[in-house]
Each structure stands twice: as C-alpha cells, then as structure tokens.
CSV table of C-alpha atoms and ligand atoms in Angstrom, one decimal:
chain,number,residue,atom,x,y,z
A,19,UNK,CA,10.5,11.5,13.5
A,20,UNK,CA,7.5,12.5,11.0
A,21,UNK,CA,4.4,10.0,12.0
A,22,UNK,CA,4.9,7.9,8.7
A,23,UNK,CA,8.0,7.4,9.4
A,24,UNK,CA,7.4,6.1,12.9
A,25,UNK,CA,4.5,3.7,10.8
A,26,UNK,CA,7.5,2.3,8.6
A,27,UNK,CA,9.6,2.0,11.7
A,28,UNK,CA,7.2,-0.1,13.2
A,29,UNK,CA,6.6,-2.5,10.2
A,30,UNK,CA,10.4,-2.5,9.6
A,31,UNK,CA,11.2,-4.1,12.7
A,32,UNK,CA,8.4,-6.4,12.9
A,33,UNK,CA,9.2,-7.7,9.6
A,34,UNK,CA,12.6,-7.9,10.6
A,35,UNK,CA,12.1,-10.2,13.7
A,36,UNK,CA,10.2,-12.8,11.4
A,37,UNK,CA,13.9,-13.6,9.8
A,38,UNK,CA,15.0,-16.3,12.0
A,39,UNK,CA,18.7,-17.8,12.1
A,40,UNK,CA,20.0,-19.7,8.5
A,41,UNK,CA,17.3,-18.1,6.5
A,42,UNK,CA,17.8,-16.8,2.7
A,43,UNK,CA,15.7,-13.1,3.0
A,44,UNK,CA,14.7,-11.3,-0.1
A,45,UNK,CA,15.7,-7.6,0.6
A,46,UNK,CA,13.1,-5.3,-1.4
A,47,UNK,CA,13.2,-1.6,-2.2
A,48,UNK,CA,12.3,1.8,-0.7
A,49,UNK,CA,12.0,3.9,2.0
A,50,UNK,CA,9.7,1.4,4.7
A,51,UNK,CA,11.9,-2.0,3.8
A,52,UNK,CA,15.4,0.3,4.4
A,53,UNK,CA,13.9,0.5,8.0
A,54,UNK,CA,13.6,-3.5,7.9
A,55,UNK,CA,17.5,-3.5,6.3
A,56,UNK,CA,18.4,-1.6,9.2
A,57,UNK,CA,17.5,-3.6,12.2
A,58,UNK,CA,18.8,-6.7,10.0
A,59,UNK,CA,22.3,-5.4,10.3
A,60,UNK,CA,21.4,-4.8,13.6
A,61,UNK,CA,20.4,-8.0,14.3
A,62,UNK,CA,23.4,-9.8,12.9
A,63,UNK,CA,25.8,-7.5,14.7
A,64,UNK,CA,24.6,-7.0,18.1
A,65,UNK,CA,22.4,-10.5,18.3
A,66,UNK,CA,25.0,-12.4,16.1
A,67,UNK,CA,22.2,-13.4,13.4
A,68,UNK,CA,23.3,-15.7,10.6
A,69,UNK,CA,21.6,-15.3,7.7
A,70,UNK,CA,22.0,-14.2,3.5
A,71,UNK,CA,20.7,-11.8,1.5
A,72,UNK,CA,19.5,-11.2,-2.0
A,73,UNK,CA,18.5,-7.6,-3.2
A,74,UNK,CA,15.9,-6.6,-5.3
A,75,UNK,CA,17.7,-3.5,-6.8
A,76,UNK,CA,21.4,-1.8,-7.4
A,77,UNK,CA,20.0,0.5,-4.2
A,78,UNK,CA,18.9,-2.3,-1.7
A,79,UNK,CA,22.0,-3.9,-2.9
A,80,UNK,CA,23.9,-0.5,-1.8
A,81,UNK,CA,21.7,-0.7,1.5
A,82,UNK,CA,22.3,-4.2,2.4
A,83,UNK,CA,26.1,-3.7,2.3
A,84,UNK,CA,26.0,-1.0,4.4
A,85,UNK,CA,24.4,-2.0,7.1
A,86,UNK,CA,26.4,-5.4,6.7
A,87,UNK,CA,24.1,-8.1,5.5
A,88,UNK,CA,25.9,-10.6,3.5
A,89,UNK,CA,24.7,-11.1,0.1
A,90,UNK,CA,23.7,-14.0,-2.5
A,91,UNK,CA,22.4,-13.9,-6.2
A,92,UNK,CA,20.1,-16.0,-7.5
A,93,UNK,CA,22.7,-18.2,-9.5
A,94,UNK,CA,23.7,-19.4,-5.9
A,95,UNK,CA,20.0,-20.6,-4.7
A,96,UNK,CA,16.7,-22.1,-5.4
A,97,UNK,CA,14.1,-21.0,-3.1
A,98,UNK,CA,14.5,-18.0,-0.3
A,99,UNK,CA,12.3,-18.7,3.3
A,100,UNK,CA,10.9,-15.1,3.2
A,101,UNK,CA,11.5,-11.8,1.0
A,102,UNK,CA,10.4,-8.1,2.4
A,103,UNK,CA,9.4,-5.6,0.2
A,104,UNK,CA,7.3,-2.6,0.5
A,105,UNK,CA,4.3,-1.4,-1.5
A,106,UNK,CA,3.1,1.6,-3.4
A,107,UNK,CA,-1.1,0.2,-2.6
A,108,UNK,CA,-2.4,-3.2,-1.3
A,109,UNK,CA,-6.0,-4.3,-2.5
A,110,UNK,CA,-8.4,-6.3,0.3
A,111,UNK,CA,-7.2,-9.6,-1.8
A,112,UNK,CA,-3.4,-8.5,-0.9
A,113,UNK,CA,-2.8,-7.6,-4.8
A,114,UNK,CA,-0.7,-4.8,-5.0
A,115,UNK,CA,1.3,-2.2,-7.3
A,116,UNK,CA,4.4,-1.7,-6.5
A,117,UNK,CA,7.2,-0.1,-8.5
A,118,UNK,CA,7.3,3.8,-7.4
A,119,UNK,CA,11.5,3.2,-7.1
A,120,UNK,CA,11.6,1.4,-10.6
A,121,UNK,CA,12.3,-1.9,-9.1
A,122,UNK,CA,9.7,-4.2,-9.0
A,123,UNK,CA,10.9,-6.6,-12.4
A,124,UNK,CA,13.7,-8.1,-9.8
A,125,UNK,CA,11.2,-7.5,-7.3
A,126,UNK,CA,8.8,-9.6,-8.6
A,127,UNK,CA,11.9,-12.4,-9.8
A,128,UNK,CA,12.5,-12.4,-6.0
A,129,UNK,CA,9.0,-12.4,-4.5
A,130,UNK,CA,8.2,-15.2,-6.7
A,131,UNK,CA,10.9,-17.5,-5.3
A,132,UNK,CA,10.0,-16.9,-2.0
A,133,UNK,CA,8.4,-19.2,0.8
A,134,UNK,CA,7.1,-16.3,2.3
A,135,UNK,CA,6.4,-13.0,0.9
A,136,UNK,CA,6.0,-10.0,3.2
A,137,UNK,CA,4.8,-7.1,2.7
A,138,UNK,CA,5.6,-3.5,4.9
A,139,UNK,CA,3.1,-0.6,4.2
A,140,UNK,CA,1.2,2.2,6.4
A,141,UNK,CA,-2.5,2.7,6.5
A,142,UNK,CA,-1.7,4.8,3.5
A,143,UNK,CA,-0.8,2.2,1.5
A,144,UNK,CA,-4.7,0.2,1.7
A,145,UNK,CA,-6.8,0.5,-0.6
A,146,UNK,CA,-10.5,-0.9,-2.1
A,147,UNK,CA,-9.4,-1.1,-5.4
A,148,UNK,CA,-6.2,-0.9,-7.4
A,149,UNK,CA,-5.0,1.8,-9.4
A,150,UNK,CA,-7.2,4.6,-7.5
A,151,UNK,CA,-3.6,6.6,-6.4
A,152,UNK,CA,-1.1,4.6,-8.3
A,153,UNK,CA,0.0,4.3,-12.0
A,154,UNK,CA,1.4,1.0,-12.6
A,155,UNK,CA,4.9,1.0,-13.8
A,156,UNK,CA,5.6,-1.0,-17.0
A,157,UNK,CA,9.2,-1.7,-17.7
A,158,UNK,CA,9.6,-1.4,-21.0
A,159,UNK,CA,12.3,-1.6,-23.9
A,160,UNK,CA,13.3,1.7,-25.1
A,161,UNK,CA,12.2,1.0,-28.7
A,162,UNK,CA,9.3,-0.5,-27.7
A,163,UNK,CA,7.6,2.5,-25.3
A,164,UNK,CA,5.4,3.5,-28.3
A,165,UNK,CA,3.7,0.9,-29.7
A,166,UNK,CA,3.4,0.0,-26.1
A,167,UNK,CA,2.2,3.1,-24.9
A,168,UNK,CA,-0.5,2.6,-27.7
A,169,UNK,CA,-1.1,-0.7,-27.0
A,170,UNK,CA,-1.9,0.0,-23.2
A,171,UNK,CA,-3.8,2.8,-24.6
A,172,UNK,CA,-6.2,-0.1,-25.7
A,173,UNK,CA,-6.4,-1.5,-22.4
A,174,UNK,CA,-7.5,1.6,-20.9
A,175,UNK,CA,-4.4,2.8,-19.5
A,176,UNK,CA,-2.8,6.3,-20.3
A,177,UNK,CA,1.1,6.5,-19.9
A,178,UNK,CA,3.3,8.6,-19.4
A,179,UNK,CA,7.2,8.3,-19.6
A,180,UNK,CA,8.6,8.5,-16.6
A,181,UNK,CA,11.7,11.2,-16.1
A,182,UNK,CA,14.7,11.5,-14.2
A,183,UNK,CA,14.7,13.7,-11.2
A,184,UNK,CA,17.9,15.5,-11.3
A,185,UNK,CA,18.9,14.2,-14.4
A,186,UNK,CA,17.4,15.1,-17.9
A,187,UNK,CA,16.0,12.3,-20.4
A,188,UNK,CA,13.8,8.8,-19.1
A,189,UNK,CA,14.5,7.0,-15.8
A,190,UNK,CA,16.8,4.0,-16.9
A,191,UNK,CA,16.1,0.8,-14.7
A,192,UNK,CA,18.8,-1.2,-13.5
A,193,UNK,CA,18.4,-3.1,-16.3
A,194,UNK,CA,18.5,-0.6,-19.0
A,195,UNK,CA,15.2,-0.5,-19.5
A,196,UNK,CA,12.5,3.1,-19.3
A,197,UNK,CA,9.4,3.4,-17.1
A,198,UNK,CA,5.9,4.3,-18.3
A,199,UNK,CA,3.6,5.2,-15.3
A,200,UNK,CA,-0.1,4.1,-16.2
A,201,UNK,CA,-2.9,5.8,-15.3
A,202,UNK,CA,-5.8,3.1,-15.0
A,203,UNK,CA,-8.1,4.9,-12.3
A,204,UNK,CA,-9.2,1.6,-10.8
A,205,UNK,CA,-8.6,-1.4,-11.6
A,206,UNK,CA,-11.8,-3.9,-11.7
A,207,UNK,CA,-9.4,-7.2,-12.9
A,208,UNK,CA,-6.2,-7.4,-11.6
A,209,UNK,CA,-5.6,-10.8,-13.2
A,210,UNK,CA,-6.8,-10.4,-16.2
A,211,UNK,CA,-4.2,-7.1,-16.5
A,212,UNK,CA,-2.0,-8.8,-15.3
A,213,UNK,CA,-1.9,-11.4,-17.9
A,214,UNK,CA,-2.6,-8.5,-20.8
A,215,UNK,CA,0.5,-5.7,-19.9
A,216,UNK,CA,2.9,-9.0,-19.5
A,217,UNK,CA,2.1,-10.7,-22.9
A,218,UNK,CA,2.8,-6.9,-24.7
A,219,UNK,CA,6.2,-7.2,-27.0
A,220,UNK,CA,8.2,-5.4,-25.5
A,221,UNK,CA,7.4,-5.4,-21.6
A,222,UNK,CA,9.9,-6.4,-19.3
A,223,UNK,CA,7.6,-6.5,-16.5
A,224,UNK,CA,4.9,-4.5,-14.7
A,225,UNK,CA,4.2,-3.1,-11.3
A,226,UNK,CA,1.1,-5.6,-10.5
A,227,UNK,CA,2.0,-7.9,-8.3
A,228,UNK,CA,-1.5,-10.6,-8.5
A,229,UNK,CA,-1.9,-13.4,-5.9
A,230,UNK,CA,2.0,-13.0,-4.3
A,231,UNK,CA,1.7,-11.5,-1.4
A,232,UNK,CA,1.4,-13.8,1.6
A,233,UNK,CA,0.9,-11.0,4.9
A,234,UNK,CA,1.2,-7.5,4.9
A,235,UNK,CA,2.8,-5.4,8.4
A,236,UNK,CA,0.5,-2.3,8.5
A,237,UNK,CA,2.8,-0.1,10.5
A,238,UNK,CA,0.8,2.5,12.9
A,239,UNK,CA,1.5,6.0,13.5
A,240,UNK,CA,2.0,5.3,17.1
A,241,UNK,CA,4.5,2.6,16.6
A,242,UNK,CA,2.2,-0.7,17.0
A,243,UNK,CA,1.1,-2.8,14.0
A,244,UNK,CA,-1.2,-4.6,12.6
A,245,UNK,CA,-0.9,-8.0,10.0
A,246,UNK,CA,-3.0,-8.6,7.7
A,247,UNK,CA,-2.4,-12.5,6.3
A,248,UNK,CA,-4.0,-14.5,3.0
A,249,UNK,CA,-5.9,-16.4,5.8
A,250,UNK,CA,-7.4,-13.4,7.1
A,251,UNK,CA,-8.8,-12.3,2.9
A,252,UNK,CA,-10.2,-15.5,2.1
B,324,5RP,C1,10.1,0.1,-5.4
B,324,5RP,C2,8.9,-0.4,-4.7
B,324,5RP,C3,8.7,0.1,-3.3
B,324,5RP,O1,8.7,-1.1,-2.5
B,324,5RP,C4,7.4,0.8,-3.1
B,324,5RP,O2,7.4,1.9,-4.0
B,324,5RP,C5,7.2,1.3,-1.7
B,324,5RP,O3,8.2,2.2,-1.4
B,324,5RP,P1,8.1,3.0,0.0
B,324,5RP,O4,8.3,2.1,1.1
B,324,5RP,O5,9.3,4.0,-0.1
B,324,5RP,O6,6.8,3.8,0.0
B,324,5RP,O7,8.0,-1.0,-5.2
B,324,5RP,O8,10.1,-0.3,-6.7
C-alpha cells in the first residue's frame, strides 16, 4: 500500500470507531473518507453496528451502498451526531477548503447539521494559511460563471473553469451546476471570503469551510494518528 494511503487508512478507521451504535453519520467524499465508509460496513456486518447514513454526494451515495450502510436524506432528520469528510487543506484555526471531488455544496449542507464534524486528512493536508496549494471551488450557475469569474476577479481570485477528465466540456456537479477553481495564493481572511464568494449572484456554494470543523484525524504514514480538536486551536 503507497505511504498515503496507509495515512488515510489510519484516519479512516479511527474516524470510523468514533460512530457509536444509533448514531445518524454524515458520509463525506473522496479517497481518505472511502477508507472511513469501508470499515463502517465493516463494522455493521461483522460487529452488528446499527446505525444510518446520509451522503454527501451521488459517489459516497454509490460508496455507502456498497459497502452496506443504510441510508437517510435529509427530509427524514434534523440533526446528525457526527459527519466525516475529508479535506483538500486545514488552516491552524481548523478552516479548511475542501471541494477537489466537486462536492462540498452538500458537503457543507451536511457538516452544518452535524453535532460533530470530523475531519480525515494526512500531514499533507496542514497548512499555515489557506489557499497556498488549493483553489477554492465555487459552485456556480452555468449562466452565471462570467460575471462571477469577474466578480471574484475583484476579490483577488483568478478562476479557471474546471473540465471533465475523460469527458469533454465543464465538470457538471451533482446538482447541475459548473466548477471554477480559484486561485487566491493565501488567504489572510477566511471569514471575510467567506461571507464575499457566498453573497455573489449566482454562487451555489464555495469550497471554504469557516469555523465548522470540530477535530481533525491526521493519519500517519506509519499507520498511527494524531487529533487535532477546536480545544486544542484556541
Ligand atoms: C470532495 C472533498 C474531499 O473530501 C476532499 O477533496 C479530500 O479528498 P481526498 O480525501 O481524496 O484527498 O472535499 O469534494
């Protein structure tokens, strides 16, 4: 197994043994939570775990029925006790970006409603300010990418469109919606961009995720890891 995957491994299962019986999870998106999805099913075939699902995305949805979690949508619940999602980086404060898979509008939907909201990552993932490796993804309506692309333009942000990968034309969110990756090459106020991308006609959502994150798993190349909490960033 490559080293980061044995990292993702690592915070997979960890986060996976914080789900305790009769919980509501929130089941994210991408390649380190698929290791959390895994030892779910796991878990409620081999240790007879009873607990509901609700996925952030048409592919976790895909995942989660696979590996045998039962699912819920919103319309049937209130609150969930935890949600585990991955990241694409994670600030000292616990901000992050997230959004590298195109799902982070339902992401963030589910993360929001959340007792508990955990995040997976590898030392890869940390780092001293936002925006230094990432674009943040903006969701936006297909009418509206330009004056949005202009208008983020004005924040300091250059976009690009993002494009399918074996498919010609924009990525088209599970919503229907297109993707610009933006550039901001740090970040010095993630609440104040916050509040600026989201009040833009046109935007869905965007890829920051300020003030949401309760812990993060930091999953080691050697198969340990580490948590780091709110608490611990205060
Ligand atoms: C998808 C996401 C992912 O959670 C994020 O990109 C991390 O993915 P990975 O664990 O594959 O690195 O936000 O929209």
């Amino acid at each position: 197994m490559p080293n980061t995957d044995s990292a993702k491994l690592a915070a997979g299962k960890h986060a996976a043994a914080l789900v305790e019986n009769g919980m509501h999870v929130g089941l994210g998106t991408g390649s380190t939570t698929a290791f959390a999805l895994e030892e779910l099913g796991r878990r409620i075939r081999e240790e007879g775990l009873s607990v509901v699902g609700t996925p952030t995305s048409s592919a976790s949805e895909r995942m989660a029925r696979r590996v045998g979690i039962p699912l819920v949508s919103l319309d049937e619940v209130d609150r969930l006790d935890i949600a585990l999602d991955g990241a694409d980086e994670v600030d000292p404060d616990l901000n992050l970006i997230k959004g590298r898979g195109a799902a982070h509008t339902r992401e963030k939907i589910v993360a929001s409603l959340a007792d508990r909201f955990v995040v997976l990552a590898d030392e890869s993932k940390l780092v001293e300010r936002l925006g230094v490796r990432a674009p943040v993804p903006v969701e936006v309506l297909p009418m509206a990418a330009h004056p949005v692309e202009r208008a983020l333009a004005r924040l300091g942000g250059a976009a690009v469109l993002r494009m399918g990968q074996r498919k010609d034309g924009p990525v088209v969110t599970d919503q229907g919606f297109w993707i610009l990756d933006v550039t901001f090459e740090g970040i010095d106020d993630p609440d104040g961009l916050n509040a600026a991308i989201k009040q833009l006609p046109g935007v869905l959502d965007h890829g920051l995720f300020v003030h949401l994150a309760s812990d993060v798993i930091v999953g080691q190349e050697n198969g340990t890891y580490r948590v780091i909490s709110t608490d611990d960033s205060t």
